[in-house]
Coordinates of C-alpha atoms in Angstrom, one line a residue:
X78 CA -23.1 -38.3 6.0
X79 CA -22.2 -37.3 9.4
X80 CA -19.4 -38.7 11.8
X81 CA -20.2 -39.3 15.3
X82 CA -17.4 -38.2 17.0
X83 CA -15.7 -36.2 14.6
X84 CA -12.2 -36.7 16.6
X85 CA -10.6 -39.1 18.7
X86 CA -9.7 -36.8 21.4
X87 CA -11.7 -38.0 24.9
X88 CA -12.9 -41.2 23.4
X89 CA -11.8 -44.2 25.9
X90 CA -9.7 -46.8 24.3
X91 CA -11.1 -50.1 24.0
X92 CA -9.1 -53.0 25.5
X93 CA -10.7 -55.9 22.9
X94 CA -8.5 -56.9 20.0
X95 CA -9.3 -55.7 16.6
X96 CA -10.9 -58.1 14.4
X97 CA -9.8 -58.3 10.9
X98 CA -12.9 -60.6 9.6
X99 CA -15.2 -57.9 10.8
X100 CA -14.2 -55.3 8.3
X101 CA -16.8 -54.8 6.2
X102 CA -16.3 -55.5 2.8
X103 CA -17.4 -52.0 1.0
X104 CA -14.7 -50.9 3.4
X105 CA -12.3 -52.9 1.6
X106 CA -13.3 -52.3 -1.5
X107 CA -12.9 -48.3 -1.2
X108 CA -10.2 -47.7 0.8
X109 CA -7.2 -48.5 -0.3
X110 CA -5.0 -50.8 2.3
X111 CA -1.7 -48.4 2.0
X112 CA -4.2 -45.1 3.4
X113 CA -5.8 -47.7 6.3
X114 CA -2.2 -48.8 7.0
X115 CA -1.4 -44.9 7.1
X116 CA -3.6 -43.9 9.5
X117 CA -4.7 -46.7 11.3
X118 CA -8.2 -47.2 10.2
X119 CA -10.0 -50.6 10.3
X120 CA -13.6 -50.9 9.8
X121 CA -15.2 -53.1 12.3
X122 CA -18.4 -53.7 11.0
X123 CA -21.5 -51.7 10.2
X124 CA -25.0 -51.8 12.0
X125 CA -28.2 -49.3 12.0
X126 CA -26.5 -47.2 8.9
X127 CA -23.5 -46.9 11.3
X128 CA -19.9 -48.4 10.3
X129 CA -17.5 -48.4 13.5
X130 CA -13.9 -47.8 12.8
X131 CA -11.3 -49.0 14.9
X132 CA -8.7 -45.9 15.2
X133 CA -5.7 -45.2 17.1
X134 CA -5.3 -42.1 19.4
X135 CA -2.5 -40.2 16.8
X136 CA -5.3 -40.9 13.7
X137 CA -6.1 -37.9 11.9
X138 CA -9.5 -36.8 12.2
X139 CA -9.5 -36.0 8.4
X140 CA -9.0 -39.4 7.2
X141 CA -12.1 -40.5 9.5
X142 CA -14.1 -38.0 7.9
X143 CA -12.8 -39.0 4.3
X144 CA -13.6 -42.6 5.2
X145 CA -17.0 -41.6 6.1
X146 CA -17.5 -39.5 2.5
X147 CA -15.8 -42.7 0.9
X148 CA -18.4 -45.1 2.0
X149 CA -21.0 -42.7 2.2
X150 CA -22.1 -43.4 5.6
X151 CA -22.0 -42.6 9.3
X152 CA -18.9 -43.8 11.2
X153 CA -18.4 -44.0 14.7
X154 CA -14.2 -44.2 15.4
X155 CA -13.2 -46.0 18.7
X156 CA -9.6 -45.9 19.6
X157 CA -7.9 -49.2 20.3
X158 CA -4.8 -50.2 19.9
X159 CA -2.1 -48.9 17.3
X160 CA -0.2 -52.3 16.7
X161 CA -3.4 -54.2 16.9
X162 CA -4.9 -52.5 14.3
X163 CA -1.8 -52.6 12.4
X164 CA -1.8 -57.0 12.3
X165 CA -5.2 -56.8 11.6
X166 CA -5.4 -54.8 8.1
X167 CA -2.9 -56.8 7.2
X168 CA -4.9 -59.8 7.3
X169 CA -8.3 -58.1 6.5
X170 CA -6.7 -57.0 3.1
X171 CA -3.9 -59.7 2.6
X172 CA -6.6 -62.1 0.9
X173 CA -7.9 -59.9 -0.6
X174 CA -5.0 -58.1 -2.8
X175 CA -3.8 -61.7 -3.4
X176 CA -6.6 -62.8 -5.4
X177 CA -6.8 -59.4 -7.2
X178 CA -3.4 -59.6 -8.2
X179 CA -3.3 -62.7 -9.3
X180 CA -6.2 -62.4 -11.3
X181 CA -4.7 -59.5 -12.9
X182 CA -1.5 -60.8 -13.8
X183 CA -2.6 -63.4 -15.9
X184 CA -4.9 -61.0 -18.1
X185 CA -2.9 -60.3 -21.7
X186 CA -3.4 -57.5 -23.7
X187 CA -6.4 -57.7 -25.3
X188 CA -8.3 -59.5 -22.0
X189 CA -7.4 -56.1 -20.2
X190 CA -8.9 -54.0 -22.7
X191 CA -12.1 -56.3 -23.4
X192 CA -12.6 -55.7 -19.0
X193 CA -11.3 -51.3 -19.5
X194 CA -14.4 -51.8 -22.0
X195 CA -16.7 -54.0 -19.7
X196 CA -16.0 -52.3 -16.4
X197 CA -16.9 -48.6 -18.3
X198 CA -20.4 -50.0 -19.6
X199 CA -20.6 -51.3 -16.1
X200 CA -19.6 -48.2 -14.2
X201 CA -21.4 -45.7 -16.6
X202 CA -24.9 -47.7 -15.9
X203 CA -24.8 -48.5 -12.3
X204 CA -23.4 -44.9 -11.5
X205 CA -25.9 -43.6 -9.2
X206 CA -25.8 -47.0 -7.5
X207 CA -24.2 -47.4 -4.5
X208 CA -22.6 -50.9 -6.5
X209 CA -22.4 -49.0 -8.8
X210 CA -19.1 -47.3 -7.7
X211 CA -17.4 -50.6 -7.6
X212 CA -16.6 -50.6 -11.1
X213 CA -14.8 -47.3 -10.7
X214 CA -12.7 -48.7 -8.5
X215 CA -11.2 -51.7 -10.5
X216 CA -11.7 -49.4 -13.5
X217 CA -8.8 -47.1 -12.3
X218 CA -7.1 -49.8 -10.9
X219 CA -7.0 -51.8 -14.2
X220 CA -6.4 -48.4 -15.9
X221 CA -2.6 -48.3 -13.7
X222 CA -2.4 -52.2 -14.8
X223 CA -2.7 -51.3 -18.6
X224 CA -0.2 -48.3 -17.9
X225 CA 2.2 -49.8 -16.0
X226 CA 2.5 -53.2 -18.6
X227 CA 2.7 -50.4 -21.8
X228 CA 5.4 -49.2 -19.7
X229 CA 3.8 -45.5 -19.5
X230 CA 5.7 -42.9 -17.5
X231 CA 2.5 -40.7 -17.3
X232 CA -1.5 -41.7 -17.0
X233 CA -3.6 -38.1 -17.8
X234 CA -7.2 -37.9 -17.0
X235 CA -8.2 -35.0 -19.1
X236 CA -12.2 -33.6 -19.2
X237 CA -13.4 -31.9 -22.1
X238 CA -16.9 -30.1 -22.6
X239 CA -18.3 -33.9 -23.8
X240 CA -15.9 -36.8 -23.2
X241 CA -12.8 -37.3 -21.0
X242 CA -9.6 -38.7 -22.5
X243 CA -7.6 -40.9 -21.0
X244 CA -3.8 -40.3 -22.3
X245 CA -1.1 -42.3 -21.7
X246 CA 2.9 -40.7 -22.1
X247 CA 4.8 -43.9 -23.6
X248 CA 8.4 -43.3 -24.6
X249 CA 8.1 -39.5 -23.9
X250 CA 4.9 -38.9 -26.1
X251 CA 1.7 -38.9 -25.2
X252 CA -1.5 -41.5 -26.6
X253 CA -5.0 -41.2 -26.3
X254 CA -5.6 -44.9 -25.3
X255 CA -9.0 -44.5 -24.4
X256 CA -12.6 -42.2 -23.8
X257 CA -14.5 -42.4 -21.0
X258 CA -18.3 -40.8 -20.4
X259 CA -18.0 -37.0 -19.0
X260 CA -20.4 -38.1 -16.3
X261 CA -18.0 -40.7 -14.5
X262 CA -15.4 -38.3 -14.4
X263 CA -16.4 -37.0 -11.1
X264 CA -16.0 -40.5 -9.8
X265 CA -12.6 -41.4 -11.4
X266 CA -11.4 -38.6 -10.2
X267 CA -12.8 -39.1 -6.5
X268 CA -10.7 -42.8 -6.6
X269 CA -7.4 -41.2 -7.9
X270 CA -7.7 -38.8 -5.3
X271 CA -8.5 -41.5 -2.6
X272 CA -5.6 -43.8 -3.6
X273 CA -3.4 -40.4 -3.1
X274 CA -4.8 -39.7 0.6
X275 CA -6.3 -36.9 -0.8
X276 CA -9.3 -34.2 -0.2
X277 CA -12.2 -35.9 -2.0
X278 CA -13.8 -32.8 -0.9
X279 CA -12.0 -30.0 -2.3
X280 CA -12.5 -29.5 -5.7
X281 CA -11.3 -26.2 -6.0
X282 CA -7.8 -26.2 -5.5
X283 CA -4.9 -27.9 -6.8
X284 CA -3.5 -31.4 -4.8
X285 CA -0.4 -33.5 -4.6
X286 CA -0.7 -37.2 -3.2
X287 CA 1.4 -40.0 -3.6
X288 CA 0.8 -43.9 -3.5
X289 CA 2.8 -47.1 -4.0
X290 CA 1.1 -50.2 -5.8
X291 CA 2.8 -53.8 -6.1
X292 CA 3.0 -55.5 -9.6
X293 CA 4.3 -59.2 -9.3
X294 CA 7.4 -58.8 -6.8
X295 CA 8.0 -55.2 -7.0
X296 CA 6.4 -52.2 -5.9
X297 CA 5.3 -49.0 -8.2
X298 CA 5.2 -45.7 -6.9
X299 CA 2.7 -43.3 -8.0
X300 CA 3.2 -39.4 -7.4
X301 CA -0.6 -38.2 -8.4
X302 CA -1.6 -34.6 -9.2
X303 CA -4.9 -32.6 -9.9
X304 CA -5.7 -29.3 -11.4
X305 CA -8.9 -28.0 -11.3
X306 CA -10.0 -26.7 -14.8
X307 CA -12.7 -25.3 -17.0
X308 CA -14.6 -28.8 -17.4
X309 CA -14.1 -30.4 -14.2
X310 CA -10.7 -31.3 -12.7
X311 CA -7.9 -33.8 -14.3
X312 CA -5.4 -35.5 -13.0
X313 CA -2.0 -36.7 -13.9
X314 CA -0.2 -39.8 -12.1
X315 CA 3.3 -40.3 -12.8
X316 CA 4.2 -44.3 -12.6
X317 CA 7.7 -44.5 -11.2
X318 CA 9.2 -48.2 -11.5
X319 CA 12.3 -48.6 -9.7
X320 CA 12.8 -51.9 -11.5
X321 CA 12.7 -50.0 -14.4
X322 CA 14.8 -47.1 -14.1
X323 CA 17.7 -47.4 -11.7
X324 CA 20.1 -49.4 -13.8
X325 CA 24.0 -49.3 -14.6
X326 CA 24.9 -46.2 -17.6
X327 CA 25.4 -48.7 -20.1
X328 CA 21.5 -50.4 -20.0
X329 CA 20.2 -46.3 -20.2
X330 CA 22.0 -46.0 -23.3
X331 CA 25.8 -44.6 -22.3
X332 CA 28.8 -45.7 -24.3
X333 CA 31.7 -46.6 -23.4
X334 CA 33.8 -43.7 -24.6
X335 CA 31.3 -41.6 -22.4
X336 CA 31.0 -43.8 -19.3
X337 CA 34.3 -44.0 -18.6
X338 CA 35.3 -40.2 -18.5
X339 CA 32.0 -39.4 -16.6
X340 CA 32.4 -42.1 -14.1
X341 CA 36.1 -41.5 -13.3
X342 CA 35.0 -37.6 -12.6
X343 CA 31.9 -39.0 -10.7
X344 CA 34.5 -40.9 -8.3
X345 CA 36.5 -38.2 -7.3
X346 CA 36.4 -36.5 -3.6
X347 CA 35.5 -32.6 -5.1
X348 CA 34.1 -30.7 -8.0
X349 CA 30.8 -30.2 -9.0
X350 CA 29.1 -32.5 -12.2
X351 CA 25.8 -31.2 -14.1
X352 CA 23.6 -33.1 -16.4
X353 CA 21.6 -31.3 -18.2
X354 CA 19.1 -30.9 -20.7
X355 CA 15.0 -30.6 -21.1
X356 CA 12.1 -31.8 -18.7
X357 CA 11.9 -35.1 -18.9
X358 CA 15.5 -36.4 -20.9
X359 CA 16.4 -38.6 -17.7
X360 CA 18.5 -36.3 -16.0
X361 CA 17.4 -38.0 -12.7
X362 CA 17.7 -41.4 -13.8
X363 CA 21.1 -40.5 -15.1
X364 CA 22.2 -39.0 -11.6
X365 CA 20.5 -41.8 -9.5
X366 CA 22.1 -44.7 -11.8
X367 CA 26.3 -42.6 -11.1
X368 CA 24.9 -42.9 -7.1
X369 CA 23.9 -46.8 -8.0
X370 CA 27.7 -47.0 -8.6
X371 CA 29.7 -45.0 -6.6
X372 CA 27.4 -45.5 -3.6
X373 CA 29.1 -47.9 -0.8
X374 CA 29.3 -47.8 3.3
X375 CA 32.3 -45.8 2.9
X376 CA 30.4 -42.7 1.2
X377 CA 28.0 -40.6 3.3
X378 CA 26.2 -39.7 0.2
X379 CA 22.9 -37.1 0.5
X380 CA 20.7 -35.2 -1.3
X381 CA 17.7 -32.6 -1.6
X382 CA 15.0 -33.4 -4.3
X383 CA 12.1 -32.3 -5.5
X384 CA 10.1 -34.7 -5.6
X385 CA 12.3 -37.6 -4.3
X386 CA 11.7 -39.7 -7.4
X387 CA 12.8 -43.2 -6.5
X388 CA 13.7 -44.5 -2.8
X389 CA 17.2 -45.5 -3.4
X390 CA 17.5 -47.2 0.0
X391 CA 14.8 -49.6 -1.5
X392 CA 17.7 -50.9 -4.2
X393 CA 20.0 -51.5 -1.2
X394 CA 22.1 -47.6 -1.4
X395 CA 22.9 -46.6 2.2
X396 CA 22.1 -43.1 2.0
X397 CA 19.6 -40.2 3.2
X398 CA 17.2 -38.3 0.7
X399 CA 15.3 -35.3 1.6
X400 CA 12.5 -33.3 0.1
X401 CA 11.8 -29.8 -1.0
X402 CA 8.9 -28.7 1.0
X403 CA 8.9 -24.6 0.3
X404 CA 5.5 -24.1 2.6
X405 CA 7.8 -25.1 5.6
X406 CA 11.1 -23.0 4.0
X407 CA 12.9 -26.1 3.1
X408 CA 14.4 -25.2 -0.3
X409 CA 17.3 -26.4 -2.1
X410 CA 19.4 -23.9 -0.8
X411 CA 18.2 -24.2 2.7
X412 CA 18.3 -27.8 2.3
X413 CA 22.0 -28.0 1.1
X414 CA 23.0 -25.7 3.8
X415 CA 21.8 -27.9 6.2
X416 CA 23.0 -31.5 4.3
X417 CA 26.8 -29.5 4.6
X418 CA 26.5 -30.3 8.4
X419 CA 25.7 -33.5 8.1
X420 CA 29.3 -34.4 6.9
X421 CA 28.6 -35.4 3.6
X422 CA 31.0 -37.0 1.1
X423 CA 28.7 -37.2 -2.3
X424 CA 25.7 -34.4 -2.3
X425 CA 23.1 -34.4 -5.3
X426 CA 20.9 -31.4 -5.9
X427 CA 17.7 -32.1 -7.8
X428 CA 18.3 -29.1 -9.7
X429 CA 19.9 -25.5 -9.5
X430 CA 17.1 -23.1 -10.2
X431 CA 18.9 -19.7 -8.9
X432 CA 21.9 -17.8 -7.4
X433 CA 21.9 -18.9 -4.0
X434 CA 21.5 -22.6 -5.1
X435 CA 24.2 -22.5 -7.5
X436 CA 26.7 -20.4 -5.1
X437 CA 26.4 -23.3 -2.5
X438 CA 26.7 -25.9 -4.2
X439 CA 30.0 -24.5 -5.8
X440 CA 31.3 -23.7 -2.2
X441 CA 30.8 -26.9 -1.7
X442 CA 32.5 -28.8 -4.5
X443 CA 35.4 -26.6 -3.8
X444 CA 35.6 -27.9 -0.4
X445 CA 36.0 -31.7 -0.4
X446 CA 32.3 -32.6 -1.4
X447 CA 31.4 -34.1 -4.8
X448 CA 28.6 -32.4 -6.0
X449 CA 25.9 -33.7 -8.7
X450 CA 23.2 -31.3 -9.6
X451 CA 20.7 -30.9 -13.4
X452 CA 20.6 -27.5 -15.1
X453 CA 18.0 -26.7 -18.0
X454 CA 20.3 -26.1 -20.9
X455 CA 20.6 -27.4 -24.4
X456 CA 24.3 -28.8 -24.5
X457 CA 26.6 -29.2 -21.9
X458 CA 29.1 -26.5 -22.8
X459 CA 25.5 -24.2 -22.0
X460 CA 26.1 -25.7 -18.5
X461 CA 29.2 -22.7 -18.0
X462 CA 27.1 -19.9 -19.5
X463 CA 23.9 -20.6 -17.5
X464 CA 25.9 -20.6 -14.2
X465 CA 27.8 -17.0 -15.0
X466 CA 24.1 -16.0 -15.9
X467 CA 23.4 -17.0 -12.7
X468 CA 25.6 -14.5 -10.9
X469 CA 28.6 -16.9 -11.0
X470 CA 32.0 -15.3 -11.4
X471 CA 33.9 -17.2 -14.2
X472 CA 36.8 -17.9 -12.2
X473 CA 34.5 -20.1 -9.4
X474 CA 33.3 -21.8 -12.8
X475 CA 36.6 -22.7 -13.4
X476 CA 37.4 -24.1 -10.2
X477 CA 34.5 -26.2 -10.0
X478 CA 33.2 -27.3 -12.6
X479 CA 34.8 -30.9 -13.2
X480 CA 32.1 -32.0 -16.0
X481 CA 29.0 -31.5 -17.9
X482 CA 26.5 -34.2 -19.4
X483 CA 23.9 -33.2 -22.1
X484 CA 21.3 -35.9 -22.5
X485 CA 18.5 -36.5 -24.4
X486 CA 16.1 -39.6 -24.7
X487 CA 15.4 -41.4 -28.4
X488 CA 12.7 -43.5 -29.2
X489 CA 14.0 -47.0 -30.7
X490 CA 12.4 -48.4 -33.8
X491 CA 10.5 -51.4 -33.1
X492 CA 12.5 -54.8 -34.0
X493 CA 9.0 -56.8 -34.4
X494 CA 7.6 -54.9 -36.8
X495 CA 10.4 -53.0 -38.3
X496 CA 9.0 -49.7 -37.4
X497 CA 6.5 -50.1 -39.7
X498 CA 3.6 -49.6 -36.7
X499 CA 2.0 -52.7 -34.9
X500 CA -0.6 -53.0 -32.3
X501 CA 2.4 -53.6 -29.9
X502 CA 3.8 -50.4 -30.4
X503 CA 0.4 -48.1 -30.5
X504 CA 1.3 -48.4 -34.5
X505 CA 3.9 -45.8 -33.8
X506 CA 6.5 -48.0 -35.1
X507 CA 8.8 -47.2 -31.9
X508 CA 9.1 -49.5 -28.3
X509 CA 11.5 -48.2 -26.0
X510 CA 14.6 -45.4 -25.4
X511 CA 17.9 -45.4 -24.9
X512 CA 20.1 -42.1 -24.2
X513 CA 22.2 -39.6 -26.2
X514 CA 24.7 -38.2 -24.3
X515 CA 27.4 -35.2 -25.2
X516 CA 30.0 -34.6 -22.6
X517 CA 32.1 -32.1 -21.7
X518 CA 35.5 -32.9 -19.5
X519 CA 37.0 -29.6 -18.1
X520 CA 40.2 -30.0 -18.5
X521 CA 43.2 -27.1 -18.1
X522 CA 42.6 -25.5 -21.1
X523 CA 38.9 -25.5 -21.0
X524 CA 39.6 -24.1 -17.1
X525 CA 41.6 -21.0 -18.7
X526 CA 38.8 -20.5 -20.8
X527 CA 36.2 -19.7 -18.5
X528 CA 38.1 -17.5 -16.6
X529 CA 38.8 -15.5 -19.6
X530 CA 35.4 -15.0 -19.9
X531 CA 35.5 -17.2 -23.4
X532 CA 32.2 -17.3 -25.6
X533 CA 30.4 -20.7 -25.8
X534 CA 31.0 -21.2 -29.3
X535 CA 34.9 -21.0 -28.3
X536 CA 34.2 -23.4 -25.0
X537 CA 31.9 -25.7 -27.7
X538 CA 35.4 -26.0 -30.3
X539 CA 38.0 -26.7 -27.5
X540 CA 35.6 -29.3 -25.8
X541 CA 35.3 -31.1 -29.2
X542 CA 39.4 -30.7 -29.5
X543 CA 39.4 -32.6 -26.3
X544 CA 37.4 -35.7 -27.7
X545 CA 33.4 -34.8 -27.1
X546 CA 31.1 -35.5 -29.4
X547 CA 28.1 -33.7 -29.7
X548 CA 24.1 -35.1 -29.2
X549 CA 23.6 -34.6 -33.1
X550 CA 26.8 -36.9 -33.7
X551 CA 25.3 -39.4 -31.1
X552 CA 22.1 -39.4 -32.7
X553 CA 23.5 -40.0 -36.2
X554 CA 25.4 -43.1 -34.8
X555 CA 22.5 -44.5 -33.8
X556 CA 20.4 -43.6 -37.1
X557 CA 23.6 -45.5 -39.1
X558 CA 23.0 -48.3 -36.8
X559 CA 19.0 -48.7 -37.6
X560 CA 18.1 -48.4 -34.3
X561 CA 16.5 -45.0 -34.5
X562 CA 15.2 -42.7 -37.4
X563 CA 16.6 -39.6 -38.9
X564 CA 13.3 -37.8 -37.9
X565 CA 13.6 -38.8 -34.4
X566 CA 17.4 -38.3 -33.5
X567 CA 16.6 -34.5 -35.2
X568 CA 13.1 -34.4 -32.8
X569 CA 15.1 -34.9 -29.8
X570 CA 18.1 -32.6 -30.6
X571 CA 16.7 -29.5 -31.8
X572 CA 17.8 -26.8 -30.3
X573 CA 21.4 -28.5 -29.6
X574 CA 24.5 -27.5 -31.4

């Protein structure tokens, strides 16, 4: 495969209009309409092993090349123009993706595994077809369906020396749903990395892409990763469903005699909130659901991520979110720094890894910013103790600090089958989660603590004197209740006082 004209620059811009029925239709088939849209890439028909690509002047000359690896053929880009191109892979694919999603929709449960298990005989004997890579393609793509109506948070392709494993994380654990043949793994990988607007080439090293897909009326946004390992690379794509996750505190699982405390701290002009708790308790989903409901076009609220999980704007927040991007120096700390001149009321930090981090974003809370930020501790009296670990003198603790939220996320028992395990539920006997939460109000007393330099058991006792009840007590609420087990509330809380 070679490309004639490997970049745009000196090529004369045709004046004709870009013809959306000319697209050839391996070109739709291959390349996905979000990375066409991105770059500005139209096929225009293919003649004498040759398919011309309409291109405008700003397209990156690696996407043409990618497109030519893709399709595994000579291209020839000629610039024309932007917004012309634009209208017109909107029409090429708009027929398209209808029919495909419609068709899709209307599969159940079973019907999408009977075509997971038709499209992999398919795919695994036509592989070193050239139609043979069609299957691929609506094998990945019906993969994402499957995920995405199990409500998964995670899809893992994983090789091993004689199969590859497809894994699927549902309610925070992970399920082997399905083996594919080592010997399509290659080409799995090759249309996760394409959806990602990634290097199909580069095997070698590891790469980050991102993708949004629409199910129904709303849209999906995919944040894909691969690793290159001992039997071939894997990838892992994180399904993030706004629809799904940015909700009010009650629908994630908060009570009342914790919502109320936390959301009358979260509406005041100063001090500094931290939720913490492990990877993957919904700390984000907790801090994005308090923006949810203090955000309005009074508040000039910001923040600094990493990775900007959900677009909030999309859900109708007025606000800015900005990314971590440490090859270009744009850290958290960096980050915040700037945000502070932007005249900021609200400010939430992803998370406060170090010193410099934490010492900012205290500054700030102490002068007229509300600050919400995660920490990686067990409990939330932990949250005092990491900080003076962190360099922190106790007294700034003190002056901050205005609350702390442990969280933790518990698997519900299944109502249809009673737990007992039906195909519904993987047999695991669980469907869903819902949230334990512990938190800590600093109030005076707690405030004299700190700066005394107090030891956590002592902060733990005089948080508890002022009304907080700890993740183990949450849990056993919820085990009295029968909407959890013993086993699982005690899974989820180990390690918490």
């Amino acid at each position: 495969m070679s490309v004639s004209a490997a970049h745009t620059d000196g090529l004369v811009e045709q004046t004709e209009a870009v013809q959306p029925h000319l697209a050839s239709a391996c070109f739709l088939e291959f390349i996905p309409r979000d990375f066409a849209r991105s770059h500005l890439i139209l096929s225009q028909g293919a003649s004498d092993g040759v398919e011309r690509l309409a291109v405008a002047s700003t397209t990156d000359p690696a996407a043409i090349f990618n497109v030519g690896v893709r399709l595994e053929i000579d291209v020839e880009p000629v610039v024309m123009d932007p917004e012309s191109i634009a209208h017109a892979i909107d029409e090429a694919y708009r027929e398209t993706h209808t029919t495909d999603e419609s068709t899709e929709v209307e599969l159940g449960a079973q019907a999408v595994d009977d075509e997971i298990d038709r499209l992999l005989a398919e795919a695994d004997r036509d592989l070193l077809s050239t139609q043979g890579k069609a299957p691929v393609v609506k094998l990945v793509d019906t993969l994402l369906f499957q995920a995405l109506g199990r409500a998964a948070s995670d899809v893992h392709v994983q090789p091993l020396d004689d199969r590859t494993l497809v894994r699927y994380r549902l309610d925070g654990v992970l399920h082997t749903v399905r083996e594919i043949p080592r010997q399509l793994t290659p080409a799995v990988i090759s249309r996760i990395k394409v959806m990602g607007r990634m290097d199909i080439a580069e095997r070698r090293m590891p790469q980050d892409g991102r993708a949004t897909v629409t199910i129904g009326e709303h849209a999906v946004d995919l944040r894909i990763s691969t690793l290159p390992t001992s039997h071939g690379e894997r990838a892992v794509i994180r399904l993030l469903d706004n629809s799904r996750q940015l909700c009010d505190l009650e629908r994630v699982g908060m009570s009342p005699d914790v919502a109320e405390p936390f959301l009358e701290r979260a509406t005041r002009t100063n001090g500094i909130i931290l939720v913490t708790g492990p990877t993957g308790s919904g700390k984000t989903t907790t801090l994005y659901s308090t923006l949810r409901h203090i955000g309005s076009a009074q508040v000039n609220i910001m923040t600094i991520e990493d990775p900007i999980e959900y677009e909030l704007s999309a859900v109708g927040l007025a606000l800015s979110q900005t990314q971590v991007n440490t090859r270009k120096g744009l850290t958290f700390a960096t980050g915040l720094r700037h945000i502070l001149r932007q005249d900021p009321d609200v400010v939430m930090v992803g998370e406060i890894r170090d010193a410099e981090t934490a010492r900012i974003a205290i500054q700030a809370s102490l002068t007229g910013h509300l600050v919400l930020s995660t920490l990686h501790t067990n409990d939330a009296a932990s949250a005092v103790t990491r900080l003076i670990d962190l360099g922190i003198e106790p007294y700034l603790v003190s002056a901050s600090l205005s609350a702390a939220l442990a969280q933790r996320l518990v698997r519900l028992t299944h109502p249809d089958c009673q737990g007992k395990g039906c195909e519904a539920c993987v047999e695991t006997g669980f469907q869903g989660r819902t949230g334990l939460f512990e938190l800590m109000v600093i109030n005076q007393d707690i405030r004299d603590m700190i700066s005394q330099g107090a030891l956590l058991g002592t902060l733990r006792s005089a948080a508890r004197a002022n009304g907080m009840r700890t993740l183990r007590e949450a849990g056993k609420r919820l085990v009295d209740a029968g909407k959890t087990t013993a086993e699982e509330a005690k899974r989820v809380v180990e390690g918490a006082e």
